[in-house]
Amino acid sequence: MKNDLLLLTDRSSKLAELRKEIDLINSKLSSFNKNMRSMKVSFNDIDHATSLLGKNFSKKEIETMIWEVDEDLDGFLNWFEFRQMYERCVNDKSGLQPSTLFNIFMMYDINEDDTVSVDETMGILFRRYGRAQMEQKLEEMFGKEAKEEGLQGREITLAKYLESVEAMQLRTFMESSV
């Protein structure tokens, strides 16, 4: 009986410690989530990121990208605006939605070689168009020779990626009834 009481006391003590740790973690996560919602992407952030990817936009081009999605007109992109831009672009069937900034965010260079491969692009296209249109869009971007070369397949730069996406959007618009 004494052993059972000691075991129960030990378990209660450990449970209290775990609850304190959980409360501390929840507090930190709550603080982190609040900070994430208040963080904003600036002109300089976009300019720096795109330069690292080998694509230099003019000041006017970056200002236009921000203006296209800047709902509160503060000159920055916040989390709400980013999510709204994402949803609008993913659901755009007309090709009219401004999407240069979306396409930059969607480009994901897994192996950090400043290019997007066929494999990497498949993930982007799947998220944007779904499985049904992925192959067609992949061929539109890379051409019929979208064959596997090397570890990641054929690769294109950010500039070529954006050029291909803009051409696809133009075709979508021209084929739409808008």
C-alpha atoms as one frame of an Amber mdcrd trajectory, in Angstrom:
protein
   0.000   0.000   0.000   2.855   2.344   0.896   4.529   1.560  -2.453   1.285
   2.303  -4.278   1.029   5.657  -2.518   4.637   6.534  -3.414   4.050   5.484
  -7.028   0.874   7.562  -7.222   2.646  10.583  -5.702   5.524  10.191  -8.162
   3.117   9.970 -11.102   1.188  13.030  -9.893   4.438  14.964  -9.600   5.537
  13.949 -13.113   2.098  14.786 -14.482   2.276  18.255 -12.904   5.734  18.787
 -14.461   4.451  17.720 -17.874   1.473  20.069 -17.583   3.843  22.953 -16.798
   5.987  22.072 -19.830   2.904  21.856 -22.058   1.676  25.237 -20.783   5.096
  26.755 -21.452   5.208  25.317 -24.988   1.640  26.496 -25.677   2.571  29.952
 -24.424   5.613  30.068 -26.724   3.578  28.806 -29.695   0.885  31.375 -29.046
   3.497  34.125 -28.932   5.133  32.762 -32.092   1.796  32.657 -33.943   1.049
  36.261 -32.936   4.489  37.329 -34.171   4.048  35.436 -37.450   0.753  37.202
 -38.094   2.376  40.617 -37.545   5.468  39.906 -39.659   5.508  41.620 -43.023
   7.403  41.112 -46.264   8.962  44.305 -47.564  10.224  45.590 -50.891  13.772
  44.829 -49.718  12.832  41.259 -48.772  11.466  40.548 -52.237  14.351  42.321
 -53.971  16.928  40.364 -51.948  15.208  36.982 -52.394  14.760  37.352 -56.151
  18.342  38.585 -56.567  19.570  35.461 -54.793  17.539  33.437 -57.283  19.206
  35.220 -60.195  16.262  37.381 -61.239  16.549  41.131 -60.837  13.296  43.051
 -60.966  13.104  46.827 -61.321  11.920  48.911 -58.399   8.651  49.541 -60.250
   8.100  45.806 -60.878   8.529  44.939 -57.192   6.338  47.850 -56.105   3.666
  46.623 -58.538   3.898  43.053 -57.194   3.316  44.351 -53.669   0.564  46.756
 -54.743  -1.332  43.928 -56.467  -1.832  42.097 -53.169  -1.462  44.858 -50.559
  -5.047  45.068 -49.290  -4.303  47.508 -46.448  -2.040  49.674 -48.688   0.805
  49.819 -46.167   3.453  48.888 -48.752   4.099  45.476 -47.190   2.765  41.949
 -47.572   1.343  40.496 -44.357   0.186  36.951 -43.600  -3.487  37.653 -44.376
  -2.590  39.232 -47.728  -0.244  36.361 -48.565  -2.955  33.772 -47.857  -5.497
  35.768 -49.850  -3.067  36.036 -52.796  -2.392  32.306 -52.612  -6.080  31.379
 -52.601  -6.901  33.772 -55.436  -4.092  32.472 -57.627  -4.771  28.802 -56.931
  -8.434  29.296 -57.810  -7.831  31.547 -60.847  -9.334  29.929 -63.938  -9.160
  33.026 -66.164  -5.422  33.758 -66.093  -6.225  37.348 -65.063  -5.167  37.200
 -61.418  -1.881  39.073 -60.839   0.481  36.266 -59.924   4.147  37.173 -60.334
   4.652  37.309 -56.573   2.682  34.079 -56.157   4.880  32.346 -58.736   8.032
  33.514 -56.968   6.747  32.119 -53.671   5.708  28.873 -55.350   9.138  28.305
 -56.871  10.880  25.868 -54.600  14.517  25.111 -55.249  14.986  21.980 -53.138
  18.698  21.492 -53.825  19.475  25.246 -53.704  21.197  25.386 -57.099  19.249
  28.501 -58.225  17.197  26.508 -60.742  13.937  24.594 -60.678  14.051  21.061
 -61.999  11.310  18.990 -63.593  10.915  17.153 -60.275  10.702  20.374 -58.256
   8.276  21.896 -60.762   5.995  18.866 -60.578   5.380  19.666 -56.915   4.615
  23.296 -57.730   2.262  22.395 -60.568   0.533  19.694 -58.528  -0.218  22.211
 -55.756  -1.461  24.762 -58.285  -3.371  22.687 -60.852  -3.867  19.248 -59.321
  -2.873  15.895 -60.759  -5.125  16.131 -63.830  -3.361  19.137 -65.383   0.132
  18.681 -63.958   1.601  16.729 -66.910   0.188  19.136 -69.487   1.515  22.194
 -67.630   4.891  20.514 -67.150   5.175  19.969 -70.899   4.152  23.590 -71.523
   6.969  24.787 -69.274   9.785  22.450 -70.252   8.611  21.398 -73.692   8.252
  17.847 -74.944  11.845  17.154 -73.941  10.969  17.306 -70.210  12.984  14.157
 -69.640  14.773  13.150 -66.517  18.374  14.330 -66.635  20.590  14.076 -63.581
  19.216  13.825 -60.073  16.406  16.348 -60.435  15.647  16.211 -64.171  15.908
  19.091 -66.627  16.295  22.474 -64.935  15.263  26.069 -65.630  16.133  29.369
 -63.931  13.685  31.589 -62.036  13.579  33.946 -65.030  12.695  31.090 -67.407
  10.222  29.681 -64.886   8.414  33.028 -64.594   8.477  33.478 -68.374   6.927
  30.030 -68.854   4.263  30.608 -66.210   3.344  33.987 -67.705   3.050  32.392
 -71.166   0.767  29.685 -69.713  -1.372  32.348 -68.051  -1.650  34.306 -71.289
  -2.801  31.147 -73.111  -5.316  30.468 -70.330  -6.665  34.007 -70.623  -6.865
  33.867 -74.428  -8.768  30.563 -74.202 -11.151  31.794 -71.486 -14.504  33.431
 -72.105 -13.563  36.579 -70.163
